[in-house]
PDB file of C-alpha atoms in Angstrom:
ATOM      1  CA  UNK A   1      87.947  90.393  68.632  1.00 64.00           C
ATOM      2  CA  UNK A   2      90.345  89.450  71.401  1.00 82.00           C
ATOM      3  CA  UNK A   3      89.901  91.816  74.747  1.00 93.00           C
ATOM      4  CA  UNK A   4      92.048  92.937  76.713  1.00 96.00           C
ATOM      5  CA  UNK A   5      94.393  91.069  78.623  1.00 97.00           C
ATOM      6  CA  UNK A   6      95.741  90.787  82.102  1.00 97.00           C
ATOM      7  CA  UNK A   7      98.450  89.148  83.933  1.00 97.00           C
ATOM      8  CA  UNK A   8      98.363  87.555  87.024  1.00 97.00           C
ATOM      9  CA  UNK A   9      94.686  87.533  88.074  1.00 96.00           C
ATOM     10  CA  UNK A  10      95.720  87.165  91.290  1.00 97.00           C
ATOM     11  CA  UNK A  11      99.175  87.868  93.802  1.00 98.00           C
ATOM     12  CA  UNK A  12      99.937  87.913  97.070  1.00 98.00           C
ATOM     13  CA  UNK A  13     102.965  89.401  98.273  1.00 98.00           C
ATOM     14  CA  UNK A  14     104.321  90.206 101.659  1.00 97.00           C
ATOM     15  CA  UNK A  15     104.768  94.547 102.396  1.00 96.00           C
ATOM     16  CA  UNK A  16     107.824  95.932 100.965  1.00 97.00           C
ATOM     17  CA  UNK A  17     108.269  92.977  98.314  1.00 98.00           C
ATOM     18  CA  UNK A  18     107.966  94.086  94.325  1.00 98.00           C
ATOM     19  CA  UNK A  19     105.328  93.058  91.918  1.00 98.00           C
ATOM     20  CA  UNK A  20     104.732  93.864  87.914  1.00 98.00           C
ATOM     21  CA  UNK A  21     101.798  93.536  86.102  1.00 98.00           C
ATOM     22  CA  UNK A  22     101.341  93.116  82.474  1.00 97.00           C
ATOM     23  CA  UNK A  23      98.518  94.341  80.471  1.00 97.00           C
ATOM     24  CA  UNK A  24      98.253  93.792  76.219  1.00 96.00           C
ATOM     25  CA  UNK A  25      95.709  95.618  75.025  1.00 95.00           C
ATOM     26  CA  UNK A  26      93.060  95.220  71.955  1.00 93.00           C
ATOM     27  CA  UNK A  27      95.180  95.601  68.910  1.00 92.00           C
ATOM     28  CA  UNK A  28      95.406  98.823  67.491  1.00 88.00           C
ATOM     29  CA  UNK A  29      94.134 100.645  70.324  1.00 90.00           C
ATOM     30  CA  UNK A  30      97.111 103.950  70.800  1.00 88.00           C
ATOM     31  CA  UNK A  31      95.691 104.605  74.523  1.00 90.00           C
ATOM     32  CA  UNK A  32      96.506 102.669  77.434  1.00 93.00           C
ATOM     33  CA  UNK A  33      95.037 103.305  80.733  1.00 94.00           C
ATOM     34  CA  UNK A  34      96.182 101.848  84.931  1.00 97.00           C
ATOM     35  CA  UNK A  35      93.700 102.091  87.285  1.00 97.00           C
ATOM     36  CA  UNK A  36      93.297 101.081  90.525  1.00 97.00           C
ATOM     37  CA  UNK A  37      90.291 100.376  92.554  1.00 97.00           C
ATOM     38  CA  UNK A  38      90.232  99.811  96.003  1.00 96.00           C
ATOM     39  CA  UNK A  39      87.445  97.381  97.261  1.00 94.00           C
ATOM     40  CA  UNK A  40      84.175  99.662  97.756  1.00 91.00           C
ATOM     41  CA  UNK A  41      85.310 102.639  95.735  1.00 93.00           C
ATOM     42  CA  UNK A  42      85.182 103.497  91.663  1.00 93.00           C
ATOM     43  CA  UNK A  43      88.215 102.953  89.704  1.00 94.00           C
ATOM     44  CA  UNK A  44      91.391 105.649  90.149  1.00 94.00           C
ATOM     45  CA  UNK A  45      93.416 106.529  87.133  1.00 93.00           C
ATOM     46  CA  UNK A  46      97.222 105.735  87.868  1.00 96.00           C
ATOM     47  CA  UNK A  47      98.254 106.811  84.680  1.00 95.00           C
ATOM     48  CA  UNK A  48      97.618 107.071  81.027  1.00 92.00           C
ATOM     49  CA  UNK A  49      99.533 106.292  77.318  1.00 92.00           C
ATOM     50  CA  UNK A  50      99.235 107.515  74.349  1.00 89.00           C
ATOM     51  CA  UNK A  51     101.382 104.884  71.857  1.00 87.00           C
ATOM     52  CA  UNK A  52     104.584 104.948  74.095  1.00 85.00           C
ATOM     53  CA  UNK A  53     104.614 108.298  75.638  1.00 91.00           C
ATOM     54  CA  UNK A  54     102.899 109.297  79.155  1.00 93.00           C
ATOM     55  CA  UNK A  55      99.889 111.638  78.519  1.00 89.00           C
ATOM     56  CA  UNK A  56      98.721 111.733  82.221  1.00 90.00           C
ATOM     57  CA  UNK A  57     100.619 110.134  85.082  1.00 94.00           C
ATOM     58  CA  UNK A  58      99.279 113.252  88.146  1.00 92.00           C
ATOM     59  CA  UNK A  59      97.943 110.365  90.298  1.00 93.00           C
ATOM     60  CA  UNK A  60     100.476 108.034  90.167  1.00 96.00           C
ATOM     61  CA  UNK A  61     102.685 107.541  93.311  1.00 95.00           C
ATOM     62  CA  UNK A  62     106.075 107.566  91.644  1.00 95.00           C
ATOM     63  CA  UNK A  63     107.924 106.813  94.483  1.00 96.00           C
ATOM     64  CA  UNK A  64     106.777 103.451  94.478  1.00 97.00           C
ATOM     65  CA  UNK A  65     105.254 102.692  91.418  1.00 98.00           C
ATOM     66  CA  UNK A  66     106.000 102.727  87.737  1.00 97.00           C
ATOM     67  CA  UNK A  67     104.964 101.921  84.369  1.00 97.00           C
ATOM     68  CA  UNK A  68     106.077 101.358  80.514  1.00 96.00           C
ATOM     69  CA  UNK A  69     104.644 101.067  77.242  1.00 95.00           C
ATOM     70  CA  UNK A  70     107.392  99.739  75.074  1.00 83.00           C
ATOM     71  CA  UNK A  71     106.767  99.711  71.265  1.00 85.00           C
ATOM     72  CA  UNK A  72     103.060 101.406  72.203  1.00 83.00           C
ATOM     73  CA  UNK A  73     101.513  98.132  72.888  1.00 91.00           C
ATOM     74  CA  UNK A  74     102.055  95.708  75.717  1.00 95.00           C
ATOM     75  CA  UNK A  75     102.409  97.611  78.840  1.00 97.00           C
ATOM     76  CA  UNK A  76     103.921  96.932  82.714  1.00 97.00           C
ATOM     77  CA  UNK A  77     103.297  98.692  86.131  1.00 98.00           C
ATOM     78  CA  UNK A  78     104.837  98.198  88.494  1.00 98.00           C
ATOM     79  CA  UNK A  79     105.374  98.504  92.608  1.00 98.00           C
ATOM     80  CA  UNK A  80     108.743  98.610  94.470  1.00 97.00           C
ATOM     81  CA  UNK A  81     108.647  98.426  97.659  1.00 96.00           C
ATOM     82  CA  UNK A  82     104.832  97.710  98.347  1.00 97.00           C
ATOM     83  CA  UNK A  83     102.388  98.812 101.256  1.00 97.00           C
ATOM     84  CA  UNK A  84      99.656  97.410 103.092  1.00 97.00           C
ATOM     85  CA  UNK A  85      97.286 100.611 101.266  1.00 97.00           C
ATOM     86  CA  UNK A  86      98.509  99.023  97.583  1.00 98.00           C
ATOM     87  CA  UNK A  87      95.981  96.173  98.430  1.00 98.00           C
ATOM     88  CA  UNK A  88      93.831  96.860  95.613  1.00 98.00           C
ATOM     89  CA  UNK A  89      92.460  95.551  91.940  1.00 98.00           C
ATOM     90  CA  UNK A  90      94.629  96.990  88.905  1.00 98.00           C
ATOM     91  CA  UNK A  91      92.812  97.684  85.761  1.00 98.00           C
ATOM     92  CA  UNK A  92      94.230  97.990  82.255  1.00 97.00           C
ATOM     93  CA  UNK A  93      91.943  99.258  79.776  1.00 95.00           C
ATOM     94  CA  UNK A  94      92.286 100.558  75.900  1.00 93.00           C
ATOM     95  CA  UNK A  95      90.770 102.786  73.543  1.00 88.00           C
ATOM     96  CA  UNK A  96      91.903 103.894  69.916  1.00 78.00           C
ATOM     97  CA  UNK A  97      91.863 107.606  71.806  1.00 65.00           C
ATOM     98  CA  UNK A  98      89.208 109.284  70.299  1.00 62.00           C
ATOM     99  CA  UNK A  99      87.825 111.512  73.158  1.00 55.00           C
ATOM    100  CA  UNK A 100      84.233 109.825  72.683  1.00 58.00           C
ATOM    101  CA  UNK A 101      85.647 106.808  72.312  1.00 73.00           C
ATOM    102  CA  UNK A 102      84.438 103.349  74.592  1.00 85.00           C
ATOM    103  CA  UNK A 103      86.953 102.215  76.942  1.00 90.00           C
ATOM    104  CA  UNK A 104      87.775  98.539  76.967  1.00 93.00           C
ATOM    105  CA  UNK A 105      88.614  97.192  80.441  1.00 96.00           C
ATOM    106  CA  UNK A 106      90.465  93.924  81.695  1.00 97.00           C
ATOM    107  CA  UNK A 107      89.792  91.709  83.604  1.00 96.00           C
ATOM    108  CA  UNK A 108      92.095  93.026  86.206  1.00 97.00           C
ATOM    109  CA  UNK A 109      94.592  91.883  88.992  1.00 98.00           C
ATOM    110  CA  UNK A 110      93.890  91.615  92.048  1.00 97.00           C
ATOM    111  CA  UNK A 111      96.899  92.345  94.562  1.00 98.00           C
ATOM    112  CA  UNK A 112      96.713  91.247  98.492  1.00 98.00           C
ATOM    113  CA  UNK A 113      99.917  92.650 100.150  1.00 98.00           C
ATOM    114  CA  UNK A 114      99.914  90.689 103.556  1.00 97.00           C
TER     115      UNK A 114
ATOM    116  CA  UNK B   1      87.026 117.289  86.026  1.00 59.00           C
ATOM    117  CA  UNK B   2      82.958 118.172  86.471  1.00 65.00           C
ATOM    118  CA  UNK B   3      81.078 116.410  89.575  1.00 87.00           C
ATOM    119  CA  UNK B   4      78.362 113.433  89.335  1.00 93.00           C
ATOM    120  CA  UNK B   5      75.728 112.849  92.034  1.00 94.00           C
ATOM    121  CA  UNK B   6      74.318 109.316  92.513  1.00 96.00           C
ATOM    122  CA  UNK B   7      71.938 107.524  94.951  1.00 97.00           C
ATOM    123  CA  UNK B   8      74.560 104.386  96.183  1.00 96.00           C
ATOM    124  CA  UNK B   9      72.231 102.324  95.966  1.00 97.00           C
ATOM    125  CA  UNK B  10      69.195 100.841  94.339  1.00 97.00           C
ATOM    126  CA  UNK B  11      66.778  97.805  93.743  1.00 97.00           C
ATOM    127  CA  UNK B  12      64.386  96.396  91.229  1.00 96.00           C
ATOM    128  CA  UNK B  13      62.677  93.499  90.508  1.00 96.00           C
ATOM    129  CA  UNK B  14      63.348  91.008  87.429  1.00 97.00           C
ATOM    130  CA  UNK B  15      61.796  91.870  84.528  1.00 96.00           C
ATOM    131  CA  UNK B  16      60.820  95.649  85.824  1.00 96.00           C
ATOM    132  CA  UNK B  17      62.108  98.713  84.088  1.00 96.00           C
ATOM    133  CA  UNK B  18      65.138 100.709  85.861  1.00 97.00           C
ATOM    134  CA  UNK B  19      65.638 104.097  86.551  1.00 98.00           C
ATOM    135  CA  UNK B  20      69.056 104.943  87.255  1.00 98.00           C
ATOM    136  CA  UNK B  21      69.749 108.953  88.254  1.00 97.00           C
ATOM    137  CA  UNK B  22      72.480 110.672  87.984  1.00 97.00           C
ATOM    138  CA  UNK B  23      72.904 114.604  88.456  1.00 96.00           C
ATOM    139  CA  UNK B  24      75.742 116.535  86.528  1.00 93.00           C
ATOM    140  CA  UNK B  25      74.602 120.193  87.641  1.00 93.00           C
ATOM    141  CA  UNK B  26      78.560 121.572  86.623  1.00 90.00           C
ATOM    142  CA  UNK B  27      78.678 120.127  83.398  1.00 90.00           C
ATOM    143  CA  UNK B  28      80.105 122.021  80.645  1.00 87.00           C
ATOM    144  CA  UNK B  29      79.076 122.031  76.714  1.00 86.00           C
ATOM    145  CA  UNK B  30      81.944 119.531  75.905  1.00 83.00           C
ATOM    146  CA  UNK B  31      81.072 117.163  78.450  1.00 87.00           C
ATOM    147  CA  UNK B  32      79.842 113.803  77.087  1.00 88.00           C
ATOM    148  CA  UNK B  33      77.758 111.686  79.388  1.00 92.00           C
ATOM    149  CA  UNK B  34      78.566 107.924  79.647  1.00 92.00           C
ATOM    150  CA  UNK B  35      77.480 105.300  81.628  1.00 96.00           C
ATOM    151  CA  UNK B  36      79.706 102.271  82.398  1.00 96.00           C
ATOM    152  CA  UNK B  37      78.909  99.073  85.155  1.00 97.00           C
ATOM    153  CA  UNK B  38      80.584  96.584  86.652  1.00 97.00           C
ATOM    154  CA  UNK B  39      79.523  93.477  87.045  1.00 95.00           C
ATOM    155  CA  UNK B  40      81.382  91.443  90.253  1.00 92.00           C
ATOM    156  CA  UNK B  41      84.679  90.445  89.378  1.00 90.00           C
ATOM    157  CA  UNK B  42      85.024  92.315  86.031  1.00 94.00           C
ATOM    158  CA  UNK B  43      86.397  95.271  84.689  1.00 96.00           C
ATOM    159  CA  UNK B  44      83.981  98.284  83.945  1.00 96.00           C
ATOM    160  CA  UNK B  45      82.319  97.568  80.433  1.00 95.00           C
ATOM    161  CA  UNK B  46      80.500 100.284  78.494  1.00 94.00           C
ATOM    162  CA  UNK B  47      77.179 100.479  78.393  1.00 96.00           C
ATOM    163  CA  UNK B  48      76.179 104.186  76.671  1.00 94.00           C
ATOM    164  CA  UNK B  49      76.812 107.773  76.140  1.00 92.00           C
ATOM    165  CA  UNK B  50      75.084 110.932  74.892  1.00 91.00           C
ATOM    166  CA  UNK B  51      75.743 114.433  75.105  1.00 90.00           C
ATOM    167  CA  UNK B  52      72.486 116.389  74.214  1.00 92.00           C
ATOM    168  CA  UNK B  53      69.421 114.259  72.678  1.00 91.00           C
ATOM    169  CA  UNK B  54      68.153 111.031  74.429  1.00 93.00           C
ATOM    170  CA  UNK B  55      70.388 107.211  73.133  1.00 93.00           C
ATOM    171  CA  UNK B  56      69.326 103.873  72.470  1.00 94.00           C
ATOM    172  CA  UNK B  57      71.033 101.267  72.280  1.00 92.00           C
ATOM    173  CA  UNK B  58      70.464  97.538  72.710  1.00 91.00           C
ATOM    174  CA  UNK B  59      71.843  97.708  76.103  1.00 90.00           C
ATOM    175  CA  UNK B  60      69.632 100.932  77.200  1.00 95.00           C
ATOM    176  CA  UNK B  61      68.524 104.251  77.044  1.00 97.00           C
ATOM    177  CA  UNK B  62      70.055 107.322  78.225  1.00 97.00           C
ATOM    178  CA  UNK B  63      67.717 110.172  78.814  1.00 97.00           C
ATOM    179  CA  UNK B  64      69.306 113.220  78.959  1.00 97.00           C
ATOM    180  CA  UNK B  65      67.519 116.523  80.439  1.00 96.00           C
ATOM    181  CA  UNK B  66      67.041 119.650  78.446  1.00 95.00           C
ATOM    182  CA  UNK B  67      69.208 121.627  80.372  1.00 95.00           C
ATOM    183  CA  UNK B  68      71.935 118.742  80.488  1.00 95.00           C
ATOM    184  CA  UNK B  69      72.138 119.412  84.338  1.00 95.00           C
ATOM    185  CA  UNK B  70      70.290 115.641  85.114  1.00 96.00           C
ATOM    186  CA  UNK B  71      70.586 111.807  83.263  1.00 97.00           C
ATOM    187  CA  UNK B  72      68.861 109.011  83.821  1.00 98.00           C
ATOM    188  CA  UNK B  73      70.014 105.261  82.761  1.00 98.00           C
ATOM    189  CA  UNK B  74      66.879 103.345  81.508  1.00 98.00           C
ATOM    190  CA  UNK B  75      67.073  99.704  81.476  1.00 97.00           C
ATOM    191  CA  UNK B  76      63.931  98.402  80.211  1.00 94.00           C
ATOM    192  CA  UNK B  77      63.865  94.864  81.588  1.00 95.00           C
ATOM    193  CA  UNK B  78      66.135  94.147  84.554  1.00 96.00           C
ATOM    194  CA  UNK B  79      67.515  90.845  84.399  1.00 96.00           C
ATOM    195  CA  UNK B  80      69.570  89.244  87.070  1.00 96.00           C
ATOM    196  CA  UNK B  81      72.736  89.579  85.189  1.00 95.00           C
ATOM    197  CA  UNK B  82      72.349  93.648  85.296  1.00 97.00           C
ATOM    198  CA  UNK B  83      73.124  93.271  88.853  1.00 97.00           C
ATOM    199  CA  UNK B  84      76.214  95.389  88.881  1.00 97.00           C
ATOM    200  CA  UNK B  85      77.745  98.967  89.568  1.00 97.00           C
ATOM    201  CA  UNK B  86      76.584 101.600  87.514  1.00 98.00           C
ATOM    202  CA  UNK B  87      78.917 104.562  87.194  1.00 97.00           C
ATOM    203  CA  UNK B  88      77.708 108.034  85.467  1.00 95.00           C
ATOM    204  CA  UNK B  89      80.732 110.106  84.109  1.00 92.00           C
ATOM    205  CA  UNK B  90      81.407 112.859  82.345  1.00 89.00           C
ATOM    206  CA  UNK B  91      83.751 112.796  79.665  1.00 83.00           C
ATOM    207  CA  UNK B  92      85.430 116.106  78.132  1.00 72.00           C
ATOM    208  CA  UNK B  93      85.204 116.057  74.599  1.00 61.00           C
ATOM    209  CA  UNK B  94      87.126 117.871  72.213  1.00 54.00           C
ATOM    210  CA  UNK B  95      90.572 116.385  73.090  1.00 52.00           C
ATOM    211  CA  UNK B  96      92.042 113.136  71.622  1.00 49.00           C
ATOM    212  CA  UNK B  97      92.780 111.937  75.423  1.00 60.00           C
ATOM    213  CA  UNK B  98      89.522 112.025  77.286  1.00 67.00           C
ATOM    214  CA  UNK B  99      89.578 110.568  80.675  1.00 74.00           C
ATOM    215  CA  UNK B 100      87.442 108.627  82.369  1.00 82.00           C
ATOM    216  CA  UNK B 101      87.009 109.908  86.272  1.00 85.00           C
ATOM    217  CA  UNK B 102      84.785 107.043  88.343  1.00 89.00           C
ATOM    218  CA  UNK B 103      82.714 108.064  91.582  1.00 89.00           C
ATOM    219  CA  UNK B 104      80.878 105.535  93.914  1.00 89.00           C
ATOM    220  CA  UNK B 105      78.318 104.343  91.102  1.00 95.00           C
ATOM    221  CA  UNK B 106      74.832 103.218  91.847  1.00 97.00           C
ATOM    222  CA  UNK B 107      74.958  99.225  93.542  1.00 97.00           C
ATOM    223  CA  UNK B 108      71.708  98.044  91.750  1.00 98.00           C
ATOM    224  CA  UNK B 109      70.420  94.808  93.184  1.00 97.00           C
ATOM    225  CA  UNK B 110      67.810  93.062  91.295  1.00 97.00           C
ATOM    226  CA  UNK B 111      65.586  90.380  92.863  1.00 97.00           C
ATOM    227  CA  UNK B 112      63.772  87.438  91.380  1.00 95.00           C
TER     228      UNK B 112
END
């Protein structure tokens, strides 16, 4: 079974420049999850999908960042403009959203904003 | 979402059993207990959950106290590759869109 992919692995950007990242999740999975993880610390939910609609999005900074889920599968965050404090490791991860359900995590992409 | 309590870090030798704590005093009855790591470079992969009796699996055991107020993560021969970030969590069960709330985690270093 395929896992879960992510896209880049790695960007640099300079601050107030935009970046996307793509996530496609194990197939059939109807939750989607965005964290991000900030080097020393535990992952932080961003925000979370059920199919195509937002379940949970409370921690996500929506002045600056956004996300889709078109279709309920492949998904995109995104950061317009970016900050030195974005620097960070974004993690996509699936379930089929049973509440004892395993998450499946990617690989994640790591973003440097210079 | 309920509090977990964990040393930040711990060692072991290869081959040895592990002991990982983790203390959940504010859990509630729906909580489920799971333990995910991370190894360097990854994502977080699962590695067990419970929510009253003790778990195997071929990854580890959880051992869960009676009161559900404690956990422990038992990995019965440390390799080097379970050199990673262990994270206890609590879970809330009965909904269709639990979420998964990370603290610090345990750094486990194993030596040779």
């Amino acid at each position: 079974e395929a896992g879960v992919a992510q896209s880049p692995r790695y960007k640099i950007i300079e601050k107030r420049q935009s970046v996307a990242f793509w996530c496609n999740p194990i197939s059939g999975h109807a939750t989607l999850y965005w964290y991000q993880q900030i080097l020393g610390q535990g992952p932080k939910l961003l925000i979370q999908f059920q199919n195509n609609g937002v379940v949970d999005d409370s921690q996500l900074p929506k002045d600056r960042f956004s996300a889709e889920r078109l279709k309920g599968v492949d998904s995109t965050l995104k950061i317009q403009p970016a900050k030195l404090e974005d620097s960070a490791v974004y993690l996509c991860a699936s379930t089929t959203g049973w509440s004892t359900d395993t998450q499946y995590f990617g690989p994640g992409t790591r973003l440097t904003v210079l | 979402d309920a509090k977990t309590t964990q040393p930040n870090s711990m060692e072991s030798n290869e081959e040895e059993p592990v002991h990982l704590p983790c203390n959940h005093s504010t859990i509630s009855g729906t909580d489920y207990i799971h333990w995910y790591r991370q190894l360097p470079s990854q994502g977080p992969e699962y590695v067990i959950h419970g929510l009253t009796s003790n778990v195997n699996n071929r990854m580890a055991s959880l051992a869960i106290a009676e009161d559900r107020k404690s956990s422990t993560l038992i990995l019965h021969r440390a390799t080097l590759r379970d050199a990673a970030v262990y994270y206890c969590i609590l879970k809330t069960g009965g909904t269709s869109y639990g979420k998964l709330t990370f603290g610090q985690g345990t750094i486990l270093t194993v030596h040779p």
